[in-house]
Short mmCIF file of C-alpha atoms and ligand atoms in Angstrom, two decimals:
data_model
loop_
_atom_site.label_atom_id
_atom_site.label_comp_id
_atom_site.label_asym_id
_atom_site.label_seq_id
_atom_site.Cartn_x
_atom_site.Cartn_y
_atom_site.Cartn_z
CA MET B 1 -24.27 32.01 52.01
CA ARG B 2 -27.20 35.35 52.26
CA VAL B 3 -24.86 38.40 51.48
CA PRO B 4 -26.71 40.45 53.20
CA LYS B 5 -28.27 44.01 51.58
CA ILE B 6 -26.02 46.13 52.41
CA GLY B 7 -23.02 44.22 51.24
CA ARG B 8 -24.90 43.05 48.23
CA ARG B 9 -24.74 46.89 47.75
CA ILE B 10 -20.83 47.29 47.88
CA ARG B 11 -20.12 43.79 45.70
CA ARG B 12 -21.70 45.32 43.09
CA ALA B 13 -20.04 49.14 44.02
CA GLY B 14 -16.91 47.06 43.61
CA LEU B 15 -17.51 45.10 40.34
CA LEU B 16 -18.83 48.44 38.95
CA VAL B 17 -15.50 50.18 40.30
CA ALA B 18 -13.77 47.86 38.58
CA LEU B 19 -15.77 46.95 34.86
CA ALA B 20 -14.74 50.72 34.75
CA ALA B 21 -10.98 50.12 35.13
CA LEU B 22 -11.30 47.14 32.72
CA LEU B 23 -12.46 49.14 30.32
CA ALA B 24 -10.05 52.46 31.04
CA ALA B 25 -7.10 49.84 30.26
CA CYS B 26 -8.90 49.50 27.55
CA GLY B 27 -9.10 52.65 25.50
CA ASN B 28 -8.39 53.70 22.50
CA GLU B 29 -5.48 56.48 23.81
CA ASN B 30 -4.32 55.79 26.31
CA GLY B 31 -1.30 55.71 24.46
CA GLN B 32 -0.34 51.50 25.56
CA ASN B 33 -2.80 49.92 22.96
CA SER B 34 -0.93 46.85 22.22
CA LEU B 35 -4.71 46.60 19.95
CA ASP B 36 -3.60 49.76 18.50
CA PRO B 37 -0.28 49.47 16.85
CA LYS B 38 1.75 53.13 14.95
CA GLY B 39 3.99 51.74 13.26
CA PRO B 40 4.89 48.49 10.70
CA TYR B 41 6.33 46.43 13.39
CA ALA B 42 3.97 46.96 15.58
CA GLN B 43 1.31 46.40 13.01
CA LYS B 44 2.83 42.61 11.72
CA ILE B 45 1.71 41.98 15.15
CA ASP B 46 -1.98 42.72 14.98
CA ASN B 47 -2.11 41.40 11.29
CA LEU B 48 -0.72 38.06 12.45
CA PHE B 49 -3.22 38.53 16.38
CA ILE B 50 -6.00 39.75 14.91
CA PRO B 51 -7.03 36.48 12.52
CA ILE B 52 -5.56 34.18 14.64
CA LEU B 53 -7.85 35.66 17.80
CA ILE B 54 -11.44 35.24 15.12
CA LEU B 55 -10.40 32.01 14.33
CA ALA B 56 -9.76 31.64 18.55
CA ILE B 57 -12.54 33.15 18.98
CA VAL B 58 -14.90 29.71 16.70
CA ILE B 59 -13.18 27.05 18.15
CA GLY B 60 -13.80 28.93 21.83
CA ILE B 61 -17.43 29.07 20.80
CA ALA B 62 -17.31 26.07 19.36
CA VAL B 63 -16.23 23.91 21.93
CA LEU B 64 -18.09 25.98 24.52
CA SER B 65 -21.96 25.56 22.83
CA ALA B 66 -21.00 21.91 22.28
CA THR B 67 -20.48 20.77 26.13
CA VAL B 68 -23.72 23.49 26.74
CA PHE B 69 -25.12 21.27 24.83
CA PHE B 70 -23.97 17.79 25.76
CA ALA B 71 -24.67 18.74 29.53
CA LEU B 72 -28.32 19.08 28.64
CA LYS B 73 -28.62 16.90 26.03
CA PHE B 74 -27.44 14.05 28.70
CA ARG B 75 -27.63 15.31 31.96
CA HIS B 76 -29.50 12.98 34.52
CA ARG B 77 -33.79 12.62 34.18
CA GLU B 78 -35.77 11.54 36.79
CA GLY B 79 -35.89 7.44 36.48
CA GLY B 80 -33.76 8.05 33.42
CA PRO B 81 -30.41 5.41 33.12
CA ASP B 82 -27.37 7.57 35.36
CA ASN B 83 -24.64 6.58 32.17
CA PRO B 84 -25.81 7.92 29.12
CA LYS B 85 -25.45 4.65 26.44
CA GLN B 86 -21.24 4.47 26.34
CA ILE B 87 -18.41 3.90 23.24
CA HIS B 88 -15.04 3.65 23.66
CA GLY B 89 -12.89 3.14 19.81
CA SER B 90 -14.05 5.07 17.29
CA THR B 91 -11.83 5.24 15.06
CA PRO B 92 -13.43 8.25 12.91
CA LEU B 93 -13.70 10.05 16.08
CA GLU B 94 -10.45 9.22 17.19
CA ILE B 95 -8.40 10.30 13.92
CA GLY B 96 -10.90 13.07 13.26
CA TRP B 97 -10.17 14.48 15.81
CA THR B 98 -6.65 14.49 15.62
CA ILE B 99 -6.68 15.49 12.52
CA VAL B 100 -8.09 18.66 12.75
CA PRO B 101 -6.96 19.40 15.21
CA ALA B 102 -3.29 19.02 14.10
CA LEU B 103 -4.83 20.88 11.03
CA ILE B 104 -5.53 24.49 12.53
CA LEU B 105 -2.91 24.33 14.29
CA ALA B 106 0.04 23.70 11.52
CA VAL B 107 -2.37 26.38 9.40
CA VAL B 108 -1.53 29.16 13.19
CA ALA B 109 1.90 28.33 12.55
CA VAL B 110 3.00 29.45 9.09
CA PRO B 111 2.10 33.11 9.83
CA THR B 112 3.03 32.66 12.85
CA ILE B 113 6.61 32.04 12.35
CA ALA B 114 6.58 33.98 9.36
CA THR B 115 6.22 36.56 11.60
CA ILE B 116 8.76 35.85 13.69
CA PHE B 117 11.83 35.91 11.69
CA ASP B 118 10.45 38.80 9.82
CA LEU B 119 9.96 40.68 12.67
CA ALA B 120 13.38 39.66 14.03
CA LYS B 121 15.29 40.58 10.38
CA LYS B 122 18.19 43.05 11.39
CA PRO B 123 18.10 46.05 9.97
CA THR B 124 20.07 47.79 7.05
CA GLY B 125 21.64 50.68 5.37
CA PRO B 126 22.19 54.10 6.67
CA ASN B 127 18.79 55.04 7.38
CA VAL B 128 18.78 53.19 10.36
CA LEU B 129 19.01 54.37 13.48
CA GLN B 130 20.81 52.05 16.29
CA VAL B 131 20.49 52.69 20.07
CA THR B 132 22.10 50.45 22.69
CA VAL B 133 18.61 49.60 24.83
CA SER B 134 20.27 49.29 29.25
CA GLY B 135 17.69 47.59 31.30
CA LYS B 136 19.08 49.86 34.73
CA GLN B 137 17.20 48.93 38.38
CA TRP B 138 14.38 51.40 38.23
CA TRP B 139 15.10 53.18 35.33
CA TRP B 140 16.22 52.71 31.09
CA GLN B 141 18.80 54.30 29.51
CA PHE B 142 19.69 55.52 26.16
CA GLU B 143 23.24 55.24 23.79
CA LEU B 144 23.04 57.04 20.27
CA PRO B 145 26.19 56.18 19.53
CA LYS B 146 27.84 57.66 16.77
CA GLN B 147 26.63 56.59 13.76
CA PRO B 148 25.58 57.72 10.60
CA MET B 149 22.35 60.00 11.39
CA VAL B 150 24.28 60.78 15.19
CA ASP B 151 27.80 62.81 14.61
CA LYS B 152 28.18 62.35 18.23
CA LYS B 153 27.24 60.38 20.75
CA VAL B 154 24.16 61.15 23.13
CA VAL B 155 23.24 58.88 25.81
CA THR B 156 19.75 59.80 27.77
CA SER B 157 17.82 58.56 29.68
CA THR B 158 14.04 57.80 30.35
CA GLU B 159 12.99 59.03 27.54
CA LEU B 160 14.17 57.65 23.84
CA HIS B 161 13.17 60.45 21.05
CA ILE B 162 13.07 59.32 17.14
CA PRO B 163 12.84 60.28 13.77
CA ILE B 164 9.47 58.64 12.33
CA ASN B 165 9.17 56.30 9.26
CA THR B 166 12.82 54.88 10.11
CA LYS B 167 14.05 51.88 11.44
CA VAL B 168 15.04 52.20 15.30
CA TYR B 169 17.54 49.53 15.42
CA LEU B 170 17.91 47.99 19.32
CA SER B 171 20.57 46.81 20.80
CA GLU B 172 18.75 45.81 24.35
CA VAL B 173 21.46 45.04 27.57
CA SER B 174 21.58 44.48 31.22
CA ASP B 175 24.43 44.53 33.76
CA ASN B 176 21.67 44.05 36.21
CA VAL B 177 19.32 42.17 36.41
CA ILE B 178 16.47 40.92 34.14
CA HIS B 179 14.50 43.34 32.51
CA SER B 180 11.13 42.77 29.35
CA PHE B 181 11.70 46.22 27.42
CA TRP B 182 8.76 47.35 25.49
CA VAL B 183 6.79 49.90 23.66
CA PRO B 184 2.83 47.95 22.69
CA GLU B 185 1.91 50.71 19.74
CA LEU B 186 5.22 50.19 18.64
CA ASN B 187 6.48 46.41 19.06
CA GLY B 188 6.03 43.05 21.40
CA LYS B 189 9.05 42.41 24.38
CA LYS B 190 11.48 41.75 24.37
CA ASP B 191 14.03 40.32 27.48
CA VAL B 192 16.28 42.08 28.54
CA VAL B 193 18.99 39.40 30.23
CA PRO B 194 22.25 39.88 31.77
CA GLY B 195 25.72 38.62 29.41
CA ARG B 196 22.80 39.07 27.03
CA THR B 197 22.26 41.67 23.83
CA ASN B 198 18.99 40.68 22.12
CA HIS B 199 17.71 43.11 19.01
CA ASN B 200 14.61 45.01 18.72
CA THR B 201 13.38 47.36 16.25
CA ILE B 202 10.90 49.94 16.81
CA GLU B 203 9.43 52.13 13.98
CA ALA B 204 6.50 54.95 14.17
CA ASP B 205 3.93 55.84 11.22
CA LYS B 206 3.65 59.48 13.18
CA PRO B 207 5.19 61.31 15.86
CA GLY B 208 3.71 60.75 19.31
CA THR B 209 4.55 59.58 22.55
CA PHE B 210 4.44 56.09 23.26
CA LEU B 211 4.57 54.50 27.01
CA GLY B 212 6.76 51.81 27.62
CA ALA B 213 7.24 49.89 30.28
CA CYS B 214 9.53 47.31 31.42
CA ALA B 215 7.43 44.01 31.25
CA GLU B 216 9.54 41.54 34.17
CA PHE B 217 10.22 42.20 37.59
CA CYS B 218 12.57 43.09 38.90
CA GLY B 219 12.43 44.15 42.07
CA LEU B 220 11.02 46.68 44.18
CA SER B 221 10.46 49.43 41.55
CA HIS B 222 9.39 47.08 39.00
CA ALA B 223 6.30 49.05 38.70
CA ASP B 224 8.16 52.58 38.46
CA MET B 225 9.99 51.53 35.03
CA ARG B 226 8.28 52.62 32.81
CA PHE B 227 9.84 55.67 29.48
CA ARG B 228 8.93 57.06 26.39
CA VAL B 229 9.08 56.26 22.44
CA ILE B 230 8.53 59.98 20.88
CA ALA B 231 8.99 60.03 17.23
CA GLU B 232 9.51 63.46 16.13
CA THR B 233 9.29 64.52 11.90
CA LYS B 234 13.20 64.23 10.99
CA VAL B 235 14.05 67.56 11.53
CA ASP B 236 12.60 67.93 15.21
CA TRP B 237 14.56 64.97 15.66
CA GLN B 238 17.74 66.49 14.30
CA LYS B 239 17.30 69.86 16.68
CA TRP B 240 16.51 67.12 19.31
CA LEU B 241 19.42 65.55 18.41
CA ALA B 242 21.38 68.54 18.52
CA GLY B 243 20.22 69.79 22.34
CA GLN B 244 21.95 66.73 23.05
CA GLN B 245 24.84 67.40 22.48
CA GLN B 246 25.94 70.36 23.72
CA GLY B 247 27.41 70.84 27.27
CA PRO B 248 25.70 71.19 30.14
CA ALA B 249 22.66 74.42 30.49
CA GLN B 250 25.28 76.18 33.07
CA ASP B 251 28.59 75.94 33.36
CA TRP B 252 29.39 74.00 36.14
CA SER B 253 32.30 74.02 37.64
CA GLY B 254 33.10 76.55 41.09
CA HIS B 255 29.37 76.05 43.87
CA ILE B 256 27.86 74.08 41.59
CA LYS B 257 30.96 71.02 41.26
CA GLU B 258 31.70 71.32 45.01
CA LEU B 259 28.48 70.48 45.92
CA THR B 260 28.24 67.67 43.51
CA ALA B 261 31.39 66.26 43.18
CA THR B 262 32.35 66.74 46.85
CA LYS B 263 29.96 67.43 49.37
CA TYR B 264 27.45 65.01 48.56
CA ALA B 265 29.88 63.35 45.76
CA CYS B 266 26.20 63.07 43.23
CA THR B 267 29.34 62.62 40.33
CA ASN B 268 29.73 58.60 41.98
CA CYS B 269 27.01 58.15 40.39
CA HIS B 270 25.49 60.47 37.67
CA ILE B 271 27.33 61.90 34.71
CA LEU B 272 26.01 66.18 35.35
CA ASN B 273 27.80 67.49 32.47
CA ASP B 274 29.15 66.16 29.53
CA SER B 275 25.84 64.07 27.61
CA THR B 276 28.20 61.45 25.63
CA LYS B 277 29.04 59.40 29.53
CA VAL B 278 27.47 57.06 31.79
CA ASN B 279 28.03 56.12 34.40
CA TYR B 280 25.73 53.90 37.17
CA GLY B 281 23.55 56.74 37.50
CA PRO B 282 21.16 57.98 35.02
CA ASN B 283 23.46 61.26 32.98
CA LEU B 284 22.16 64.63 34.18
CA THR B 285 23.32 66.73 31.84
CA HIS B 286 19.94 67.68 29.83
CA LEU B 287 17.39 66.15 32.17
CA HIS B 288 15.30 69.37 31.65
CA SER B 289 15.05 68.32 28.41
CA ARG B 290 12.35 65.56 29.79
CA THR B 291 9.37 65.76 31.34
CA THR B 292 9.88 62.71 33.56
CA PHE B 293 12.39 61.49 35.58
CA ALA B 294 11.81 58.20 38.02
CA GLY B 295 11.25 55.88 36.11
CA GLY B 296 8.51 57.45 34.06
CA THR B 297 7.05 58.59 37.46
CA TYR B 298 7.52 61.60 38.49
CA GLU B 299 6.62 64.73 36.38
CA ILE B 300 10.27 66.76 35.92
CA ASN B 301 9.25 69.90 38.14
CA ARG B 302 11.13 71.75 41.21
CA LYS B 303 9.35 70.58 43.71
CA ASN B 304 9.76 67.43 42.65
CA LEU B 305 13.39 67.84 42.22
CA THR B 306 13.72 68.26 45.43
CA ASN B 307 11.71 66.26 47.19
CA TRP B 308 12.96 64.02 44.96
CA VAL B 309 17.73 64.77 45.52
CA MET B 310 16.89 65.01 49.14
CA ASN B 311 15.02 61.93 49.80
CA ALA B 312 14.13 59.98 46.71
CA PRO B 313 14.17 56.57 49.22
CA ALA B 314 10.80 58.02 50.45
CA MET B 315 9.16 58.51 46.50
CA ILE B 316 10.68 55.09 45.20
CA ALA B 317 10.30 51.66 47.11
CA MET B 318 14.45 51.30 46.69
CA ALA B 319 17.50 49.48 48.11
CA SER B 320 19.68 52.00 48.66
CA LYS B 321 19.87 52.74 52.88
CA ASP B 322 23.42 52.03 52.46
CA CYS B 323 24.64 53.32 48.91
CA ARG B 324 26.08 57.10 51.06
CA LEU B 325 28.53 53.61 53.03
CA PRO B 326 32.01 53.43 50.56
CA PRO B 327 32.93 50.99 49.25
CA PRO B 328 28.87 50.65 47.74
CA ALA B 329 26.74 48.06 49.18
CA THR B 330 24.15 45.87 47.84
CA CYS B 331 22.64 48.46 47.58
CA VAL B 332 19.81 49.26 44.67
CA GLY B 333 19.16 52.99 43.60
CA MET B 334 19.54 56.69 45.22
CA PRO B 335 20.79 57.25 48.74
CA SER B 336 18.90 59.78 51.08
CA PHE B 337 20.28 62.80 51.83
CA THR B 338 18.04 63.37 54.67
CA LYS B 339 17.46 60.29 56.21
CA ASN B 340 20.31 57.72 57.71
CA THR B 341 22.84 60.10 56.89
CA PRO B 342 26.09 57.92 57.21
CA LYS B 343 28.57 59.06 60.64
CA GLY B 344 30.42 62.10 58.54
CA GLN B 345 28.72 63.39 55.32
CA PRO B 346 26.09 66.31 55.49
CA VAL B 347 23.39 66.33 55.75
CA MET B 348 21.98 68.85 52.98
CA THR B 349 19.93 72.09 53.37
CA LYS B 350 17.08 72.43 51.85
CA GLU B 351 19.38 75.41 50.13
CA ASP B 352 21.78 73.20 48.72
CA ALA B 353 18.94 70.94 47.39
CA ASP B 354 17.13 74.16 45.14
CA THR B 355 20.57 75.10 44.01
CA ILE B 356 20.95 71.17 42.61
CA VAL B 357 17.89 71.54 41.60
CA THR B 358 18.65 74.53 39.46
CA TYR B 359 21.27 73.38 37.66
CA LEU B 360 18.96 70.55 36.40
CA LEU B 361 16.54 72.34 35.24
CA GLY B 362 19.00 74.50 32.94
CA GLU B 363 18.47 77.42 34.96
CA LYS B 364 21.40 80.31 35.87
CU1 LIG G 1 12.55 46.63 35.46
CU2 LIG G 1 10.64 45.57 36.09
#
């Protein structure tokens, strides 16, 4: 088919854009590059991956070259025979192409299995941070239970702070569907499966922010189920922990309590004043200490939070239309407080939203 000139140009431009996007995605500093390990666990995977990649490239080139070579050598020639001379049952060939791949696979298997066991080893000792990771629809909850490094339990979401040069042993659970926890620069993926506790260990060498994502399709907003791991020096991490262990920045009483516990019943799903507790939705006691919300999709600021509080389903795909109807129907996510309001329930005013956001931002 002949493509008209203008069509070809558009096609070429499209190809260029796609190529640029592909290359940008491979960029070194996107915070999510599994080829750029930032800790010992990701390094172990890289140490396995690179030699096997080289081996695979050598084999790939050899096979492709042989294919092209034989295709040319035995191509159909004018006046020649339709088929080259047929051979069948060459014992040396048969043995050769059985043994060589078996040997290659055996060579690859040894370091692969060793690495799998190495990564799965449970780290021990007082210098290990235990974190329970819960996959939710669609956000991540992080619980730091009381342990040698944590004198009072802390619950947070979307952003996990960890001290550098410390093994962080994750216990991963889900009370809904299957998710997959992945911070490419710190370790490989681990599925988070309902009814099971899976484990994974991450560790960062240097301070930095490492992007993570859910790597298993888990519903409408799977693509918006991101998170950050923020690695800090021990001193900075302890400061963060002490901050999280405090009560809310503003007293949760009087008007704000009336709005959030009674009028709009935010507390049906959220905890607003105690960072040790979990509920259906994210613990919001120290929301203002984070940089993003809604599965890491939106930056935390007054405008975004106000829009969210009033009409969250307009910002992320959610099946939450009936979430304000008791008893909680089959709903996932946060209901709108300005649209589809059930009979007898209040529509949220801008003024009330402002008051709630002021509380969430830790302002007085
Ligand atoms: Cu959770 Cu995809």
